[in-house]
Tab-separated table of C-alpha atoms in Angstrom:
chain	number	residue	atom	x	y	z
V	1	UNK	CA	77.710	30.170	-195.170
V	2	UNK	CA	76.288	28.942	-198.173
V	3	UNK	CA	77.182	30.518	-201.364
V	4	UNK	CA	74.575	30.696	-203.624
V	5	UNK	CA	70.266	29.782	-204.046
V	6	UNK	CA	68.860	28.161	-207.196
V	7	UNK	CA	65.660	29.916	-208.490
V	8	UNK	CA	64.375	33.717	-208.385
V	9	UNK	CA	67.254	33.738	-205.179
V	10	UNK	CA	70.108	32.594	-206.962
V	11	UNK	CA	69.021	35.952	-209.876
V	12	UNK	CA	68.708	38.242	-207.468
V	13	UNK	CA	71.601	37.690	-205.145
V	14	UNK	CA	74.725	38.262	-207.171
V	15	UNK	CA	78.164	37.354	-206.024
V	16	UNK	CA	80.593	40.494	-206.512
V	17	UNK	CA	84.250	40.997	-205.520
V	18	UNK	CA	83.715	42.267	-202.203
V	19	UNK	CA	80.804	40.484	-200.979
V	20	UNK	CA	76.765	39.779	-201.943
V	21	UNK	CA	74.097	41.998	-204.076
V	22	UNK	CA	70.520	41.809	-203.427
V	23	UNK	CA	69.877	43.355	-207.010
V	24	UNK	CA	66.217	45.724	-207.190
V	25	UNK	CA	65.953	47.051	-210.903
V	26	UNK	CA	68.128	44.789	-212.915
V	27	UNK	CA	67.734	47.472	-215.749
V	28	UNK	CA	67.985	51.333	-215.504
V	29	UNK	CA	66.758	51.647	-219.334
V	30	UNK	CA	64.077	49.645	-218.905
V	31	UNK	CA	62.741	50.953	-215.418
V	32	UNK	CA	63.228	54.150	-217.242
V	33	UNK	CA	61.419	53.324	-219.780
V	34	UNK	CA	58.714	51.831	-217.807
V	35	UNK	CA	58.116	55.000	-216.198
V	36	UNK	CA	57.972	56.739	-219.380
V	37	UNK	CA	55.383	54.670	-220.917
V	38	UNK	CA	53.275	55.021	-217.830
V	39	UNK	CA	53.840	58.942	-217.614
V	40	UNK	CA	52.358	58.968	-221.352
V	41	UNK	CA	49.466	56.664	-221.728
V	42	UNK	CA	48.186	57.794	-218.152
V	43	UNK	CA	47.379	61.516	-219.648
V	44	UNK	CA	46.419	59.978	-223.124
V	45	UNK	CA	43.372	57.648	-221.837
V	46	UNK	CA	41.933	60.579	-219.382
V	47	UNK	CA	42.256	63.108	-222.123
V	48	UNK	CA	41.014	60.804	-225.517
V	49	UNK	CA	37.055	60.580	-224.619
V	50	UNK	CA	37.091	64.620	-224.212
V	51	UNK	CA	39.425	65.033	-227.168
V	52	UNK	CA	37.286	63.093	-229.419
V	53	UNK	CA	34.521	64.738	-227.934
V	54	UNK	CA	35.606	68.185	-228.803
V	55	UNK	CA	36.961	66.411	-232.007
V	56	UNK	CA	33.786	65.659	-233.275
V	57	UNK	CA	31.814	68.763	-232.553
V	58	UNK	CA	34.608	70.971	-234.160
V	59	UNK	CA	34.027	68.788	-237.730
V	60	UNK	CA	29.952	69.082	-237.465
V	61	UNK	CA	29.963	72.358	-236.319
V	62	UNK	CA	33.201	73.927	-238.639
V	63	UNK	CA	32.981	76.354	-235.822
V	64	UNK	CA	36.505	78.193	-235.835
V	65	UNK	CA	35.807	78.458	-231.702
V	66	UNK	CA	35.430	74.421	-231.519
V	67	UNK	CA	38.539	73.883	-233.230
V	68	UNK	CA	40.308	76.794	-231.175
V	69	UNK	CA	38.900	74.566	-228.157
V	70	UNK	CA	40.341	71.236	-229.567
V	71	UNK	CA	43.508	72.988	-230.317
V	72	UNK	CA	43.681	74.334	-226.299
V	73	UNK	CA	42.989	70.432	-224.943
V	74	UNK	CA	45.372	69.119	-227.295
V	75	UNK	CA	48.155	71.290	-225.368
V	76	UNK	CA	46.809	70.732	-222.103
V	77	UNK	CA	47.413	67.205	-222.973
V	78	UNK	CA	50.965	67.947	-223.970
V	79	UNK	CA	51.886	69.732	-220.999
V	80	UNK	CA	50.513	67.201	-218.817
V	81	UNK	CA	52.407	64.621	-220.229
V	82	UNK	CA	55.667	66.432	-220.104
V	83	UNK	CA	54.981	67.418	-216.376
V	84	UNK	CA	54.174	63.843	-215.784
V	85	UNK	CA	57.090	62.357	-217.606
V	86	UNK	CA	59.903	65.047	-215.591
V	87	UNK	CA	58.397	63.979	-212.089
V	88	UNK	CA	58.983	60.196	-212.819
V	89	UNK	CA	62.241	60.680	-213.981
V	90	UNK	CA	62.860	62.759	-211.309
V	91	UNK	CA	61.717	60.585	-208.586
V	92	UNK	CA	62.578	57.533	-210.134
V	93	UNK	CA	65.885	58.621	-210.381
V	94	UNK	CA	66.625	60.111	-207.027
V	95	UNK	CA	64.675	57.836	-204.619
V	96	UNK	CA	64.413	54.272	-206.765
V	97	UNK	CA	67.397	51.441	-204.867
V	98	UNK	CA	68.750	49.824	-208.002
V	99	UNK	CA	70.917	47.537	-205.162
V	100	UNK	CA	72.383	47.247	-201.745
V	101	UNK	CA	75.848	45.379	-201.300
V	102	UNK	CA	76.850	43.598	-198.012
V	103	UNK	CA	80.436	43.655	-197.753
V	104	UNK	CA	83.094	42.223	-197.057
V	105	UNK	CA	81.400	38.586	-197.796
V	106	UNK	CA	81.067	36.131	-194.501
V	107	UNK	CA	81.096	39.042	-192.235
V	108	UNK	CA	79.467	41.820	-193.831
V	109	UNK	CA	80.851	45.407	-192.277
V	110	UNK	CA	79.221	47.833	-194.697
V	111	UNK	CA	76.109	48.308	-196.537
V	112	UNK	CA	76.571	50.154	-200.006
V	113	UNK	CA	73.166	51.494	-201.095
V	114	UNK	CA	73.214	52.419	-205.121
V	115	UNK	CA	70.349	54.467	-206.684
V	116	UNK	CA	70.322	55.596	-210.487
V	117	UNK	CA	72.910	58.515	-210.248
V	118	UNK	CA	74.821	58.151	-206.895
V	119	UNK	CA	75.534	55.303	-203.827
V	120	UNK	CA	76.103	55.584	-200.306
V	121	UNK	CA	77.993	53.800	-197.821
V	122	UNK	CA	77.156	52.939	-194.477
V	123	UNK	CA	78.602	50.621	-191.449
V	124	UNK	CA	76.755	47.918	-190.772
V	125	UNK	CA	76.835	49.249	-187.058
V	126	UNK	CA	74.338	51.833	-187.940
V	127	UNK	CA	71.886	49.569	-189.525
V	128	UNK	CA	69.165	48.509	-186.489
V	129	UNK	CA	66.225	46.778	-188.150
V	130	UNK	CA	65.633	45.327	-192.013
V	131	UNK	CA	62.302	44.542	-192.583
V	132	UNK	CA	61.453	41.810	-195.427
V	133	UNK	CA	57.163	43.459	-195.975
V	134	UNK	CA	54.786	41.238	-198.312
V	135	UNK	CA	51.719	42.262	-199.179
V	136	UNK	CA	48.913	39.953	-200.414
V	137	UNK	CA	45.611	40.124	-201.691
V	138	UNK	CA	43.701	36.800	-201.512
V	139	UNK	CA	46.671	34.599	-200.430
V	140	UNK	CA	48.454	35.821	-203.914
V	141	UNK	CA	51.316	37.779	-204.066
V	142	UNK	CA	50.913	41.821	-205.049
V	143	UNK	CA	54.040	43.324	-203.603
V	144	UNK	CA	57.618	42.504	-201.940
V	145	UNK	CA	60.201	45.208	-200.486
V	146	UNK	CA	62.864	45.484	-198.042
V	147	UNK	CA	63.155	48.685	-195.650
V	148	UNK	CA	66.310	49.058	-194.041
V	149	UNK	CA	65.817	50.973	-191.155
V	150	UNK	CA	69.744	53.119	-190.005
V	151	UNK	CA	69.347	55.627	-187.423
V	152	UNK	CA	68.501	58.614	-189.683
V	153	UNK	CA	66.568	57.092	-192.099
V	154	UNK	CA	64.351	54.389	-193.349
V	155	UNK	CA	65.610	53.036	-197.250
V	156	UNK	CA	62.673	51.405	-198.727
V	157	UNK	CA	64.093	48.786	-201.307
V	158	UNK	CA	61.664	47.842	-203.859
V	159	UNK	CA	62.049	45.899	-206.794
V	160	UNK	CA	61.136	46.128	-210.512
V	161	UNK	CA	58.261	44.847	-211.709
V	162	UNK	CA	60.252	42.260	-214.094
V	163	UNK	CA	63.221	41.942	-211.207
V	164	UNK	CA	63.670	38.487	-210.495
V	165	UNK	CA	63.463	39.483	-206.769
V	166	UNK	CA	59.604	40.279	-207.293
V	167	UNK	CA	59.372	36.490	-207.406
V	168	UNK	CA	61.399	35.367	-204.400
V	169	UNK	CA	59.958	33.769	-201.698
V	170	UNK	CA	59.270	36.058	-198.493
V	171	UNK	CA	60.569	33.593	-196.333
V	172	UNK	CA	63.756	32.605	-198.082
V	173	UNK	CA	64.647	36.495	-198.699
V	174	UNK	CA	64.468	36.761	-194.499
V	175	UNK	CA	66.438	33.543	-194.320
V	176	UNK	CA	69.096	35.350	-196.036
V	177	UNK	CA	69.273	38.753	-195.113
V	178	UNK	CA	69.555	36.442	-191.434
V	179	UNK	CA	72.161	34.756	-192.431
V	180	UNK	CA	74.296	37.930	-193.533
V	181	UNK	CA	73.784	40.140	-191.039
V	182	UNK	CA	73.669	37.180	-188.237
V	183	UNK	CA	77.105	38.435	-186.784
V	184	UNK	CA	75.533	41.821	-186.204
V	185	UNK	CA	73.510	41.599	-182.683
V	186	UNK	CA	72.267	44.817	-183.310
V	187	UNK	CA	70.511	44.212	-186.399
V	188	UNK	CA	67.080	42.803	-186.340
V	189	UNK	CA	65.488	41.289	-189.061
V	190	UNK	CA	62.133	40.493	-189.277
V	191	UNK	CA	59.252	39.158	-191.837
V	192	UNK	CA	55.711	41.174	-192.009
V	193	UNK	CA	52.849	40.453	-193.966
V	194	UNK	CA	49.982	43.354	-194.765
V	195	UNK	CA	46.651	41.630	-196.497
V	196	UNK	CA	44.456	43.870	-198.237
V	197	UNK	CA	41.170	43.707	-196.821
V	198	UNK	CA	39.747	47.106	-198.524
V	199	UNK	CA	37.832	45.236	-200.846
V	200	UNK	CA	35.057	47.024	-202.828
V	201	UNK	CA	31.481	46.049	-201.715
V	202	UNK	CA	29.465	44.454	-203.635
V	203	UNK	CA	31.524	44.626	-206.979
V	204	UNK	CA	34.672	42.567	-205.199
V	205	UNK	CA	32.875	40.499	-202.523
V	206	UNK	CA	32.215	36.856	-203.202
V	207	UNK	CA	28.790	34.857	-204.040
V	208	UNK	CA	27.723	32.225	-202.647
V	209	UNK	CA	28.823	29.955	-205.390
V	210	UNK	CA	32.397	31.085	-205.297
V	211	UNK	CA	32.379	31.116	-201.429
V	212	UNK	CA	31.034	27.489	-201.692
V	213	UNK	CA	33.795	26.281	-204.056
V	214	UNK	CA	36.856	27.930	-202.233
V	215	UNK	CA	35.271	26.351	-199.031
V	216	UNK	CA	35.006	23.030	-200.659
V	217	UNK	CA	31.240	23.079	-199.399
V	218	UNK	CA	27.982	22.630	-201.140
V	219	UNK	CA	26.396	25.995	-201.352
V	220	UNK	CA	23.635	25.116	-198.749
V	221	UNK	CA	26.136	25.637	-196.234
V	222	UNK	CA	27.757	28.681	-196.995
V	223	UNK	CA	25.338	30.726	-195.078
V	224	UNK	CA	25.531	28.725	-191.917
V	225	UNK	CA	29.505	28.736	-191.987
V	226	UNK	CA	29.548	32.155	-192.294
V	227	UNK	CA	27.507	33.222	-189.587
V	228	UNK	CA	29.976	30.800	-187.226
V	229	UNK	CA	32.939	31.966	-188.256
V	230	UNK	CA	32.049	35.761	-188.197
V	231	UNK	CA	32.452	36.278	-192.357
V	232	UNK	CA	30.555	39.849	-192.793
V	233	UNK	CA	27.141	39.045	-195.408
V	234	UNK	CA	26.119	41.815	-197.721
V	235	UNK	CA	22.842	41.359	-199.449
V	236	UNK	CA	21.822	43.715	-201.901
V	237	UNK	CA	19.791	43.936	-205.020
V	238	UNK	CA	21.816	43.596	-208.090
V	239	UNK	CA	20.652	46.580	-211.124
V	240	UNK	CA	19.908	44.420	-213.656
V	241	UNK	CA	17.189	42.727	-211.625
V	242	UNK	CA	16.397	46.037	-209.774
V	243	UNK	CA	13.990	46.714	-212.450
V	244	UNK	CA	12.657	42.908	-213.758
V	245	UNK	CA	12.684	41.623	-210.195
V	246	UNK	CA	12.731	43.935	-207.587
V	247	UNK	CA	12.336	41.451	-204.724
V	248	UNK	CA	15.506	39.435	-205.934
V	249	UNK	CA	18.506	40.141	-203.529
V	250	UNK	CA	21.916	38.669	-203.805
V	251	UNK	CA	24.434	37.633	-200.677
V	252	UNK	CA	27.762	38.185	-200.731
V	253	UNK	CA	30.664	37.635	-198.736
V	254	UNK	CA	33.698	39.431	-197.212
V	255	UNK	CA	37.008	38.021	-199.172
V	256	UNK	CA	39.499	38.711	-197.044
V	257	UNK	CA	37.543	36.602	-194.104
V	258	UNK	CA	35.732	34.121	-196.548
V	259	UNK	CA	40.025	33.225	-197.554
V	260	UNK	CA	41.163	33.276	-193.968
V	261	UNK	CA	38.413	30.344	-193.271
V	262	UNK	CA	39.245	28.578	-195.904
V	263	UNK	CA	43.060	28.452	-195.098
V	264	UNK	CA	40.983	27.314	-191.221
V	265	UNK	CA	38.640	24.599	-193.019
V	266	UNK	CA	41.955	23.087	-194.983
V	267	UNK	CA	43.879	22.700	-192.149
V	268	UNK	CA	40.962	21.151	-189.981
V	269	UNK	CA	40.235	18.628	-192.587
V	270	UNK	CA	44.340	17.817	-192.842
V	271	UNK	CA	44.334	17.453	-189.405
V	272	UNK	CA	40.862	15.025	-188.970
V	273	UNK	CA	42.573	13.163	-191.782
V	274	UNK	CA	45.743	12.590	-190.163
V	275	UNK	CA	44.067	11.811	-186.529
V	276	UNK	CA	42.139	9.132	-188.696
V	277	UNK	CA	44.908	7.739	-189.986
V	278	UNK	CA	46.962	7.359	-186.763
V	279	UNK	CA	44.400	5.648	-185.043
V	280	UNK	CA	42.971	3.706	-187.771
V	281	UNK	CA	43.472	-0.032	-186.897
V	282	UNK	CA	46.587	-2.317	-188.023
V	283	UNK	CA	46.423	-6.002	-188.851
V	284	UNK	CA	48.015	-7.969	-186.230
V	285	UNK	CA	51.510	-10.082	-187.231
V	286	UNK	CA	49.337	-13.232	-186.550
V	287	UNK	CA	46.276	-12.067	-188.745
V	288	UNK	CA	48.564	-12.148	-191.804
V	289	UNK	CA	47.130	-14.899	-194.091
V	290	UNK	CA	49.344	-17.271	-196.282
V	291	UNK	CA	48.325	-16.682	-199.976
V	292	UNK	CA	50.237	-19.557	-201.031
C-alpha cells in the first residue's frame, strides 16, 4: 500500500498512530466562525434597504411613531440574527464530520467518525457502500462529499470550504478509499457525478457567440449544430430592445447540453486527428535522399 499522495491528497489524508485520516474541516474555529459570519450578514443585507427606509422617513417626518417603527425593525433584526446564529452552531456542531479514521493502517477494521463535540466507532463490517458524489456545473467543480452508507445510517462527509479535500481530485479520492477498504468484500465503493442542469432561462443560457466559441465554430453554424445534436433554443426578446426594437429577438442555448457537445465535438476532432495521422503516408527507406 502506498503511504502517502503529493498535492490536495497528501493534506487531506493524514497519517496517525493507528492508521489514515481523511480530514473534512481542518479548523473548528474557523468553520465556526464561518458560520457565524454567514448567520450575521445574511439578516443584515435583507433587513438594511427596509431599515434605511424606515430610517429616513423617521428623520423627515420627526414622527415619534416612525422612530418607534425603526426602533421595532431594529430588534427584529437582532432577534433574527441571534436565532440564526444558535441554529448554525447548533447544527454545525452536531451533524458537521470534522474526520473519519480507518484503522488499524493496511487492513483497516474500524471506522472512527469525529464531529465537533463527540466521535463514534464503528466495525468496518457494518460499513456496506461509500460513495465519493461530485457535483459540477459547466464541467467546473461546485461540490465534493463522501457518504458512508452503515446499516442504520447514511454519514454524509463534507468538507470545508478552505479544506484541502475540497480540491482533491474525484477520482483519486475513490482510488483511495479503494485501496483501504479493498480487503473488505462487503464494502462497495463507488464514484457519482450530479451536473446541474437547472439553469435559469434566458438570464443563464448561452448566445450564440459564446456557444460558437466553446464549440470552436464560427457562429453561422451554431444554429445548425444545435438542431442535430438536440441542444434546446430559446428565443426571446431581450427588455432593453423590447421597447427600441420590438421585432429584435435573441437565441439562446441550453448550457448544460451546449457543454456536453462540446466535450462530443473535442473528442471527434482528437479522434479525426489521430486517424489522420495513422494513416498519413511514410517515406519509404529507399526514398531517403543523401544531402551530402
Amino acid at each position: 500500500m502506498k503511504s502517502q499522495r503529493s498535492g490536495p491528497l497528501a493534506e487531506a489524508v493524514l497519517p496517525v498512530t493507528d492508521g489514515w485520516r481523511l480530514l473534512f474541516v481542518p479548523s473548528r474555529v474557523r468553520q465556526l466562525a464561518f458560520g457565524f459570519g454567514a448567520s450575521t450578514v445574511v439578516p443584515a443585507v435583507v433587513a438594511a434597504p427596509l431599515l434605511v427606509g424606515v430610517l429616513l422617513g423617521a428623520v423627515i417626518s420627526g414622527s415619534s411613531v416612525a422612530w418607534g417603527i425603526l426602533w421595532v425593525f431594529l430588534a427584529l433584526t437582532v432577534v433574527a440574527m441571534i436565532l440564526l446564529i444558535v441554529t448554525t452552531v447548533c447544527v454545525t456542531v452536531s451533524t458537521t464530520v470534522r474526520w473519519v479514521e480507518f484503522r488499524p493502517r493496511g487492513n483497516p477494521a474500524q471506522v472512527v467518525i469525529a464531529r465537533f463535540l463527540r466521535s463514534s466507532t464503528m466495525a468496518t463490517a457494518d460499513l456496506q457502500r461509500v460513495v465519493v458524489i461530485e457535483r459540477l456545473s459547466l464541467g467546473q467543480r461546485k461540490s465534493i462529499k463522501v457518504v458512508l452508507h452503515t446499516r442504520g445510517e447514511t454519514v454524509e462527509c463534507e468538507p470545508a470550504a478552505f479544506a484541502p479535500l475540497a480540491r482533491v481530485d474525484a477520482q483519486a479520492l475513490t482510488s483511495w478509499l479503494t485501496e483501504q477498504l479493498g480487503r473488505a468484500p462487503q464494502v462497495e465503493v463507488e464514484r457519482r457525478t450530479e451536473v446541474k442542469r437547472d439553469f435559469v432561462r434566458p438570464d443563464e443560457w448561452w448566445t450564440p457567440s459564446h456557444t460558437a466559441e466553446l464549440w470552436r465554430v464560427p457562429v453561422s453554424e451554431v444554429d445548425g449544430i444545435a438542431a442535430r445534436r438536440r441542444v434546446e433554443s430559446y428565443g426571446y426578446t431581450p427588455r432593453a430592445a423590447a421597447m427600441y426594437s420590438p421585432g429584435r429577438s435573441v437565441t439562446v442555448y441550453d448550457p448544460g447540453r451546449a457543454y456536453e457537445v462540446a466535450e462530443e465535438l473535442r473528442a471527434e476532432r482528437a479522434a479525426r486527428q489521430a486517424a489522420d495521422s495513422s494513416t498519413a503516408p511514410r517515406p519509404a527507406e529507399g526514398d531517403a535522399t543523401d544531402s551530402r
